[in-house]
PDB file of C-alpha atoms in Angstrom:
ATOM      1  CA  MET A  48     -17.295   3.324 -21.668  1.00  0.00           C
ATOM      2  CA  ALA A  49     -16.464   5.897 -18.331  1.00  0.00           C
ATOM      3  CA  ARG A  50     -14.020   8.630 -18.119  1.00  0.00           C
ATOM      4  CA  ILE A  51     -11.955   7.036 -14.964  1.00  0.00           C
ATOM      5  CA  VAL A  52      -9.421   8.909 -12.810  1.00  0.00           C
ATOM      6  CA  VAL A  53      -7.510   7.106 -10.275  1.00  0.00           C
ATOM      7  CA  ILE A  54      -6.097   9.083  -7.430  1.00  0.00           C
ATOM      8  CA  GLY A  55      -2.440   6.987  -6.614  1.00  0.00           C
ATOM      9  CA  GLY A  56      -2.914   5.301 -10.264  1.00  0.00           C
ATOM     10  CA  THR A  57       0.768   4.953 -10.290  1.00  0.00           C
ATOM     11  CA  GLY A  58       1.040   2.635  -7.352  1.00  0.00           C
ATOM     12  CA  LEU A  59       0.686  -0.982  -6.258  1.00  0.00           C
ATOM     13  CA  ILE A  60      -2.519  -1.393  -6.651  1.00  0.00           C
ATOM     14  CA  GLY A  61      -3.140   2.251  -8.566  1.00  0.00           C
ATOM     15  CA  SER A  62      -1.051   0.675 -12.118  1.00  0.00           C
ATOM     16  CA  LYS A  63      -3.158  -2.463 -11.696  1.00  0.00           C
ATOM     17  CA  VAL A  64      -6.792  -0.792 -11.326  1.00  0.00           C
ATOM     18  CA  VAL A  65      -5.785   1.277 -13.908  1.00  0.00           C
ATOM     19  CA  ALA A  66      -4.409  -1.622 -16.645  1.00  0.00           C
ATOM     20  CA  LYS A  67      -7.953  -3.557 -15.752  1.00  0.00           C
ATOM     21  CA  LEU A  68     -10.247  -1.169 -16.486  1.00  0.00           C
ATOM     22  CA  SER A  69      -8.466   0.013 -19.957  1.00  0.00           C
ATOM     23  CA  ALA A  70      -8.008  -3.195 -21.632  1.00  0.00           C
ATOM     24  CA  HIS A  71     -11.963  -3.004 -21.111  1.00  0.00           C
ATOM     25  CA  GLY A  72     -12.148  -0.467 -22.832  1.00  0.00           C
ATOM     26  CA  HIS A  73     -12.259   2.610 -19.927  1.00  0.00           C
ATOM     27  CA  GLU A  74     -10.392   6.163 -20.382  1.00  0.00           C
ATOM     28  CA  ALA A  75      -8.386   4.929 -17.723  1.00  0.00           C
ATOM     29  CA  ILE A  76      -6.335   8.072 -16.285  1.00  0.00           C
ATOM     30  CA  ALA A  77      -3.368   7.363 -13.845  1.00  0.00           C
ATOM     31  CA  ALA A  78      -3.439  10.267 -11.577  1.00  0.00           C
ATOM     32  CA  SER A  79      -0.667  10.842  -8.119  1.00  0.00           C
ATOM     33  CA  PRO A  80       2.422  12.741  -7.681  1.00  0.00           C
ATOM     34  CA  ASN A  81       4.268  12.137 -10.493  1.00  0.00           C
ATOM     35  CA  THR A  82       1.574  13.106 -13.040  1.00  0.00           C
ATOM     36  CA  GLY A  83       0.962  16.264 -11.668  1.00  0.00           C
ATOM     37  CA  VAL A  84      -1.826  15.859  -9.584  1.00  0.00           C
ATOM     38  CA  ASN A  85      -1.213  15.727  -5.636  1.00  0.00           C
ATOM     39  CA  SER A  86      -5.238  15.583  -3.546  1.00  0.00           C
ATOM     40  CA  VAL A  87      -3.345  16.728  -0.817  1.00  0.00           C
ATOM     41  CA  THR A  88      -1.966  20.238  -1.601  1.00  0.00           C
ATOM     42  CA  GLY A  89      -5.033  20.400  -4.277  1.00  0.00           C
ATOM     43  CA  GLU A  90      -2.593  21.337  -7.117  1.00  0.00           C
ATOM     44  CA  GLY A  91      -3.994  19.962 -10.462  1.00  0.00           C
ATOM     45  CA  VAL A  92      -6.550  17.843  -9.363  1.00  0.00           C
ATOM     46  CA  ALA A  93      -9.502  20.084 -10.918  1.00  0.00           C
ATOM     47  CA  ALA A  94      -7.377  20.133 -14.215  1.00  0.00           C
ATOM     48  CA  ALA A  95      -7.791  15.814 -13.837  1.00  0.00           C
ATOM     49  CA  LEU A  96     -11.446  15.358 -13.206  1.00  0.00           C
ATOM     50  CA  GLU A  97     -12.925  17.370 -15.625  1.00  0.00           C
ATOM     51  CA  GLY A  98     -15.268  15.503 -17.600  1.00  0.00           C
ATOM     52  CA  ALA A  99     -14.438  12.126 -15.085  1.00  0.00           C
ATOM     53  CA  ASP A 100     -17.785  10.061 -15.082  1.00  0.00           C
ATOM     54  CA  VAL A 101     -16.081   7.774 -11.575  1.00  0.00           C
ATOM     55  CA  VAL A 102     -12.712   8.665  -9.338  1.00  0.00           C
ATOM     56  CA  VAL A 103     -10.908   5.830  -7.644  1.00  0.00           C
ATOM     57  CA  ASP A 104      -9.118   7.299  -4.516  1.00  0.00           C
ATOM     58  CA  VAL A 105      -5.971   4.612  -3.634  1.00  0.00           C
ATOM     59  CA  SER A 106      -3.998   6.421  -2.464  1.00  0.00           C
ATOM     60  CA  ASN A 107      -2.257   5.798   0.616  1.00  0.00           C
ATOM     61  CA  SER A 108       0.242   8.393   3.255  1.00  0.00           C
ATOM     62  CA  PRO A 109       3.332   8.381   2.786  1.00  0.00           C
ATOM     63  CA  SER A 110       3.708   8.110   6.590  1.00  0.00           C
ATOM     64  CA  PHE A 111       2.405   6.470   9.409  1.00  0.00           C
ATOM     65  CA  ALA A 112       2.894   9.417  11.652  1.00  0.00           C
ATOM     66  CA  PRO A 113      -0.842   9.033  13.070  1.00  0.00           C
ATOM     67  CA  ALA A 114      -1.067  12.735  13.248  1.00  0.00           C
ATOM     68  CA  ASP A 115      -0.009  13.298   9.503  1.00  0.00           C
ATOM     69  CA  VAL A 116      -1.997   9.519   8.500  1.00  0.00           C
ATOM     70  CA  ARG A 117      -5.262  11.117   9.525  1.00  0.00           C
ATOM     71  CA  GLU A 118      -3.704  15.119   7.995  1.00  0.00           C
ATOM     72  CA  PHE A 119      -3.383  13.297   4.955  1.00  0.00           C
ATOM     73  CA  PHE A 120      -6.691  10.862   4.346  1.00  0.00           C
ATOM     74  CA  THR A 121      -8.300  14.103   5.048  1.00  0.00           C
ATOM     75  CA  VAL A 122      -7.517  16.798   3.743  1.00  0.00           C
ATOM     76  CA  SER A 123      -7.092  14.598   0.642  1.00  0.00           C
ATOM     77  CA  THR A 124     -10.399  13.501   0.888  1.00  0.00           C
ATOM     78  CA  ARG A 125     -11.452  16.712   1.013  1.00  0.00           C
ATOM     79  CA  ASN A 126      -9.799  18.621  -2.098  1.00  0.00           C
ATOM     80  CA  LEU A 127     -10.400  15.380  -3.954  1.00  0.00           C
ATOM     81  CA  LEU A 128     -14.863  15.700  -3.230  1.00  0.00           C
ATOM     82  CA  ALA A 129     -15.167  19.166  -4.034  1.00  0.00           C
ATOM     83  CA  ALA A 130     -13.052  18.938  -7.112  1.00  0.00           C
ATOM     84  CA  GLU A 131     -15.799  15.809  -8.387  1.00  0.00           C
ATOM     85  CA  ALA A 132     -18.598  17.786  -7.411  1.00  0.00           C
ATOM     86  CA  ALA A 133     -16.722  20.685  -9.227  1.00  0.00           C
ATOM     87  CA  ALA A 134     -16.796  18.449 -11.977  1.00  0.00           C
ATOM     88  CA  GLY A 135     -20.202  16.902 -11.632  1.00  0.00           C
ATOM     89  CA  ALA A 136     -18.347  12.988 -10.786  1.00  0.00           C
ATOM     90  CA  GLY A 137     -21.329  10.460 -10.461  1.00  0.00           C
ATOM     91  CA  HIS A 138     -19.596   7.598  -8.293  1.00  0.00           C
ATOM     92  CA  HIS A 139     -16.044   7.779  -5.603  1.00  0.00           C
ATOM     93  CA  VAL A 140     -14.535   4.466  -4.777  1.00  0.00           C
ATOM     94  CA  ALA A 141     -11.943   4.316  -2.460  1.00  0.00           C
ATOM     95  CA  LEU A 142     -10.217   0.953  -0.980  1.00  0.00           C
ATOM     96  CA  THR A 143     -10.058   1.009   2.667  1.00  0.00           C
ATOM     97  CA  ILE A 144     -10.114  -1.919   5.511  1.00  0.00           C
ATOM     98  CA  VAL A 145     -11.768  -4.766   7.101  1.00  0.00           C
ATOM     99  CA  GLY A 146     -11.744  -3.439  10.525  1.00  0.00           C
ATOM    100  CA  THR A 147     -12.774   0.131  10.868  1.00  0.00           C
ATOM    101  CA  ASN A 148     -16.053  -0.596  11.195  1.00  0.00           C
ATOM    102  CA  ARG A 149     -14.210  -2.238  14.500  1.00  0.00           C
ATOM    103  CA  PRO A 150     -13.605  -1.837  17.875  1.00  0.00           C
ATOM    104  CA  GLN A 151      -9.865  -0.906  17.792  1.00  0.00           C
ATOM    105  CA  ASN A 152      -7.452   1.576  18.228  1.00  0.00           C
ATOM    106  CA  ILE A 153      -4.945   0.823  14.941  1.00  0.00           C
ATOM    107  CA  PRO A 154      -4.493   5.508  14.495  1.00  0.00           C
ATOM    108  CA  TYR A 155      -3.930   4.114  10.362  1.00  0.00           C
ATOM    109  CA  PHE A 156      -8.070   2.723  11.176  1.00  0.00           C
ATOM    110  CA  ALA A 157      -8.640   5.757  12.911  1.00  0.00           C
ATOM    111  CA  ALA A 158      -8.081   7.871   9.866  1.00  0.00           C
ATOM    112  CA  LYS A 159      -9.427   5.463   7.006  1.00  0.00           C
ATOM    113  CA  THR A 160     -12.624   5.736   9.258  1.00  0.00           C
ATOM    114  CA  ALA A 161     -12.368   9.764   9.105  1.00  0.00           C
ATOM    115  CA  GLN A 162     -12.050   9.524   5.015  1.00  0.00           C
ATOM    116  CA  GLU A 163     -14.988   6.821   5.327  1.00  0.00           C
ATOM    117  CA  GLN A 164     -17.056   9.136   7.093  1.00  0.00           C
ATOM    118  CA  LEU A 165     -16.740  12.583   4.830  1.00  0.00           C
ATOM    119  CA  ILE A 166     -17.017  10.070   1.953  1.00  0.00           C
ATOM    120  CA  ARG A 167     -20.500   8.803   2.978  1.00  0.00           C
ATOM    121  CA  GLU A 168     -21.555  12.858   3.691  1.00  0.00           C
ATOM    122  CA  SER A 169     -20.272  14.014   0.546  1.00  0.00           C
ATOM    123  CA  GLY A 170     -23.763  13.460  -1.136  1.00  0.00           C
ATOM    124  CA  ILE A 171     -21.611  11.815  -3.628  1.00  0.00           C
ATOM    125  CA  ARG A 172     -23.609   8.378  -4.474  1.00  0.00           C
ATOM    126  CA  TYR A 173     -20.032   6.347  -3.297  1.00  0.00           C
ATOM    127  CA  SER A 174     -18.738   2.476  -2.793  1.00  0.00           C
ATOM    128  CA  LEU A 175     -16.389   1.202  -0.149  1.00  0.00           C
ATOM    129  CA  VAL A 176     -14.197  -1.176  -1.191  1.00  0.00           C
ATOM    130  CA  HIS A 177     -12.517  -2.789   2.522  1.00  0.00           C
ATOM    131  CA  ALA A 178     -10.073  -5.193   1.792  1.00  0.00           C
ATOM    132  CA  THR A 179      -8.022  -7.578   4.406  1.00  0.00           C
ATOM    133  CA  GLN A 180      -4.531  -6.966   4.718  1.00  0.00           C
ATOM    134  CA  PHE A 181      -2.142  -7.594   1.595  1.00  0.00           C
ATOM    135  CA  PHE A 182      -0.287 -10.356   1.108  1.00  0.00           C
ATOM    136  CA  GLU A 183       2.563  -8.053  -0.035  1.00  0.00           C
ATOM    137  CA  PHE A 184       2.401  -6.585   3.392  1.00  0.00           C
ATOM    138  CA  VAL A 185       3.202  -9.442   5.098  1.00  0.00           C
ATOM    139  CA  GLY A 186       7.625  -8.606   5.151  1.00  0.00           C
ATOM    140  CA  SER A 187       6.699  -5.016   6.794  1.00  0.00           C
ATOM    141  CA  ILE A 188       4.708  -6.934   9.519  1.00  0.00           C
ATOM    142  CA  ALA A 189       7.371  -9.127  10.426  1.00  0.00           C
ATOM    143  CA  ASP A 190       9.680  -6.375   9.613  1.00  0.00           C
ATOM    144  CA  ILE A 191       8.114  -4.291  12.911  1.00  0.00           C
ATOM    145  CA  SER A 192       7.900  -6.704  14.725  1.00  0.00           C
ATOM    146  CA  THR A 193      11.822  -8.248  14.835  1.00  0.00           C
ATOM    147  CA  GLU A 194      13.924  -7.470  17.531  1.00  0.00           C
ATOM    148  CA  GLY A 195      17.242  -9.056  16.910  1.00  0.00           C
ATOM    149  CA  ASP A 196      16.034 -12.818  15.417  1.00  0.00           C
ATOM    150  CA  THR A 197      12.784 -12.976  16.775  1.00  0.00           C
ATOM    151  CA  VAL A 198       8.986 -11.946  15.550  1.00  0.00           C
ATOM    152  CA  THR A 199       7.078 -11.599  18.084  1.00  0.00           C
ATOM    153  CA  LEU A 200       3.387 -11.131  16.582  1.00  0.00           C
ATOM    154  CA  PRO A 201       0.075 -11.712  18.568  1.00  0.00           C
ATOM    155  CA  GLY A 202      -2.232 -14.915  16.962  1.00  0.00           C
ATOM    156  CA  ALA A 203      -4.957 -12.757  16.600  1.00  0.00           C
ATOM    157  CA  LEU A 204      -6.844 -13.737  12.832  1.00  0.00           C
ATOM    158  CA  ILE A 205      -5.635 -12.491   8.800  1.00  0.00           C
ATOM    159  CA  GLN A 206      -7.298 -12.917   6.281  1.00  0.00           C
ATOM    160  CA  PRO A 207      -4.700 -12.183   3.563  1.00  0.00           C
ATOM    161  CA  ILE A 208      -4.660 -11.331  -0.461  1.00  0.00           C
ATOM    162  CA  ALA A 209      -3.703 -10.797  -3.361  1.00  0.00           C
ATOM    163  CA  ALA A 210      -2.753  -7.335  -4.033  1.00  0.00           C
ATOM    164  CA  GLU A 211      -3.978  -8.371  -8.257  1.00  0.00           C
ATOM    165  CA  ASP A 212      -7.556  -9.583  -7.088  1.00  0.00           C
ATOM    166  CA  VAL A 213      -7.394  -6.064  -4.742  1.00  0.00           C
ATOM    167  CA  ALA A 214      -7.369  -4.049  -8.003  1.00  0.00           C
ATOM    168  CA  THR A 215     -10.044  -6.904  -9.321  1.00  0.00           C
ATOM    169  CA  ALA A 216     -12.262  -5.461  -6.599  1.00  0.00           C
ATOM    170  CA  VAL A 217     -11.790  -2.217  -7.227  1.00  0.00           C
ATOM    171  CA  ALA A 218     -11.949  -1.576 -10.901  1.00  0.00           C
ATOM    172  CA  GLN A 219     -14.543  -4.099 -10.779  1.00  0.00           C
ATOM    173  CA  ALA A 220     -16.530  -1.348  -8.443  1.00  0.00           C
ATOM    174  CA  ALA A 221     -15.654   1.123 -11.015  1.00  0.00           C
ATOM    175  CA  ALA A 222     -16.995   0.590 -14.047  1.00  0.00           C
ATOM    176  CA  GLY A 223     -20.060  -0.502 -12.678  1.00  0.00           C
ATOM    177  CA  GLU A 224     -22.797   0.762  -9.992  1.00  0.00           C
ATOM    178  CA  PRO A 225     -22.342   2.417  -6.621  1.00  0.00           C
ATOM    179  CA  VAL A 226     -22.533  -0.296  -3.833  1.00  0.00           C
ATOM    180  CA  GLY A 227     -21.740   1.090  -0.533  1.00  0.00           C
ATOM    181  CA  ASP A 228     -20.230  -1.128   1.366  1.00  0.00           C
ATOM    182  CA  ILE A 229     -18.355  -4.092   0.233  1.00  0.00           C
ATOM    183  CA  GLU A 230     -15.635  -6.018   1.990  1.00  0.00           C
ATOM    184  CA  ILE A 231     -13.573  -8.940  -0.136  1.00  0.00           C
ATOM    185  CA  ALA A 232     -10.905 -11.152   0.614  1.00  0.00           C
ATOM    186  CA  GLY A 233      -8.313 -13.590   0.804  1.00  0.00           C
ATOM    187  CA  PRO A 234      -9.983 -17.640   1.085  1.00  0.00           C
ATOM    188  CA  GLU A 235      -7.505 -18.372   4.134  1.00  0.00           C
ATOM    189  CA  ALA A 236      -7.652 -17.410   7.766  1.00  0.00           C
ATOM    190  CA  PHE A 237      -4.401 -18.190   9.770  1.00  0.00           C
ATOM    191  CA  GLY A 238      -3.608 -16.200  12.720  1.00  0.00           C
ATOM    192  CA  MET A 239      -0.752 -13.275  12.449  1.00  0.00           C
ATOM    193  CA  ASP A 240       2.061 -15.225  13.262  1.00  0.00           C
ATOM    194  CA  GLU A 241       1.229 -18.152  11.886  1.00  0.00           C
ATOM    195  CA  PHE A 242       1.320 -15.918   8.258  1.00  0.00           C
ATOM    196  CA  ALA A 243       4.626 -14.678   9.169  1.00  0.00           C
ATOM    197  CA  ARG A 244       5.450 -18.223   9.703  1.00  0.00           C
ATOM    198  CA  ARG A 245       4.929 -20.226   6.610  1.00  0.00           C
ATOM    199  CA  ALA A 246       5.633 -16.564   4.313  1.00  0.00           C
ATOM    200  CA  LEU A 247       9.353 -16.701   6.250  1.00  0.00           C
ATOM    201  CA  ALA A 248      10.495 -19.848   6.106  1.00  0.00           C
ATOM    202  CA  PHE A 249       9.285 -20.179   2.323  1.00  0.00           C
ATOM    203  CA  ARG A 250      11.757 -17.595   1.457  1.00  0.00           C
ATOM    204  CA  HIS A 251      14.530 -19.370   3.529  1.00  0.00           C
ATOM    205  CA  ASP A 252      13.680 -16.624   6.903  1.00  0.00           C
ATOM    206  CA  PRO A 253      15.839 -17.601   9.751  1.00  0.00           C
ATOM    207  CA  ARG A 254      14.167 -14.971  11.913  1.00  0.00           C
ATOM    208  CA  HIS A 255      11.852 -17.518  14.474  1.00  0.00           C
ATOM    209  CA  VAL A 256       7.856 -16.714  14.564  1.00  0.00           C
ATOM    210  CA  VAL A 257       6.331 -16.723  17.991  1.00  0.00           C
ATOM    211  CA  ARG A 258       3.224 -16.018  18.911  1.00  0.00           C
ATOM    212  CA  ASP A 259       1.970 -13.220  21.884  1.00  0.00           C
ATOM    213  CA  ASP A 260      -1.143 -12.324  21.967  1.00  0.00           C
ATOM    214  CA  ALA A 261      -0.066  -9.000  23.658  1.00  0.00           C
ATOM    215  CA  ALA A 262       2.018  -8.240  21.518  1.00  0.00           C
ATOM    216  CA  PRO A 263       1.031  -4.900  19.167  1.00  0.00           C
ATOM    217  CA  TYR A 264       0.032  -4.806  15.417  1.00  0.00           C
ATOM    218  CA  TYR A 265       1.111  -1.485  14.205  1.00  0.00           C
ATOM    219  CA  GLY A 266       1.268  -0.459  17.358  1.00  0.00           C
ATOM    220  CA  ALA A 267      -2.013  -0.771  18.732  1.00  0.00           C
ATOM    221  CA  GLN A 268      -3.400  -4.310  20.431  1.00  0.00           C
ATOM    222  CA  ILE A 269      -5.797  -6.035  18.548  1.00  0.00           C
ATOM    223  CA  GLU A 270      -9.247  -8.742  18.609  1.00  0.00           C
ATOM    224  CA  GLU A 271      -8.581 -12.088  17.590  1.00  0.00           C
ATOM    225  CA  ARG A 272     -11.378 -10.961  15.052  1.00  0.00           C
ATOM    226  CA  THR A 273     -10.856  -7.606  13.941  1.00  0.00           C
ATOM    227  CA  LEU A 274      -9.344  -8.057  10.692  1.00  0.00           C
ATOM    228  CA  ILE A 275     -11.401 -10.613   9.923  1.00  0.00           C
ATOM    229  CA  PRO A 276     -14.398  -9.932   7.234  1.00  0.00           C
ATOM    230  CA  ILE A 277     -17.861 -10.138   7.965  1.00  0.00           C
ATOM    231  CA  ASP A 278     -20.813 -13.097   6.735  1.00  0.00           C
ATOM    232  CA  GLY A 279     -21.200 -12.019   3.056  1.00  0.00           C
ATOM    233  CA  ALA A 280     -18.557 -10.985   1.969  1.00  0.00           C
ATOM    234  CA  ARG A 281     -16.444 -11.429  -1.449  1.00  0.00           C
ATOM    235  CA  LEU A 282     -13.595 -13.883  -1.365  1.00  0.00           C
ATOM    236  CA  PHE A 283     -11.348 -13.782  -3.914  1.00  0.00           C
ATOM    237  CA  ALA A 284      -8.961 -17.453  -4.668  1.00  0.00           C
ATOM    238  CA  THR A 285      -5.768 -16.556  -4.733  1.00  0.00           C
ATOM    239  CA  THR A 286      -4.251 -19.075  -1.573  1.00  0.00           C
ATOM    240  CA  LEU A 287      -0.427 -17.435   0.088  1.00  0.00           C
ATOM    241  CA  GLU A 288       0.996 -20.782  -1.384  1.00  0.00           C
ATOM    242  CA  GLU A 289       0.713 -19.777  -4.694  1.00  0.00           C
ATOM    243  CA  TRP A 290       1.406 -16.325  -4.154  1.00  0.00           C
ATOM    244  CA  LEU A 291       4.758 -16.282  -2.773  1.00  0.00           C
ATOM    245  CA  PRO A 292       6.597 -18.318  -5.017  1.00  0.00           C
ATOM    246  CA  LEU A 293       5.472 -15.350  -7.367  1.00  0.00           C
ATOM    247  CA  ASN A 294       6.443 -12.390  -5.599  1.00  0.00           C
ATOM    248  CA  PRO A 295      10.061 -13.209  -3.661  1.00  0.00           C
ATOM    249  CA  PRO A 296      10.744 -10.649  -0.792  1.00  0.00           C
ATOM    250  CA  ARG A 297      11.908  -7.439  -2.434  1.00  0.00           C
ATOM    251  CA  ALA A 298      15.990  -7.319  -3.068  1.00  0.00           C
TER     252      ALA A 298
END
C-alpha cells in the first residue's frame, strides 16, 4: 500500500479522494492550509511530503481573477514539484480540466495549462486527470450569468460529471501507475443553457434561462465543443437526473 499525500485534501474533491484511498488500505494524508500545509507559501510542504510515494494535487485558487489564479497554480505547482523531487516521490497526480488543450481564451484554463506544462517538464512521472465541469458548479454558473430574473448562457455543449465520480477517477489514478493525460466526463451532453435550465427547474428556481451563443462563460466566449471530451474518454454513469435529488442547493 502506498503513502499518498493529497494537496487540497480537505476540500470537495480532496476529502472524497482521501476517504476512497483510505478505504482501500492506502495511507492517505489530507494536506491543506487547514492542516498546516500551504503549497503557495511552502509552509509545511516538505514535512508533509516526506516519505510520500504519490502526491495528488486537487487544490484550487481562492481567487479566480486572471493574475491571481495563474500565480496560484504556477507557484503552488513549482513548490510541490521541488518538494516531491527532494522527497523521492515517484508519481504526481493533478486534477485539471477538459478543454485546456483546445483554442479558448478562458483565463482559468490558461492557468491550468501553465500548471500542466510545469508537471510535464518536471521529470516526475505523472497522471493528469482532465475532468469536465462538475454538476456541483451548476448553481455558480447560473449565478454569474444572472441579470434580474434572467440567466443568459450559450448553447455550447457540456458533459458534466458528479464530484463523487471525479474523486473516484483521481483516487484510482493515484493508486495506479502513471498514465499521462486522461479525460473523464459524465454520460450526457447537452447545451450549457439546458444544463442550467434543467437544474433550476428541478429546484423550483424562478429564474428564466435564455440561450445566447454570444454570452460569455466565466468572462470568455467558447466554441461549441470546447468543454466536450475527446473520443476515448472515460465516461461515468451518474446522470443529472440522478444527481439532482441528492444535492439540494446550498442554503
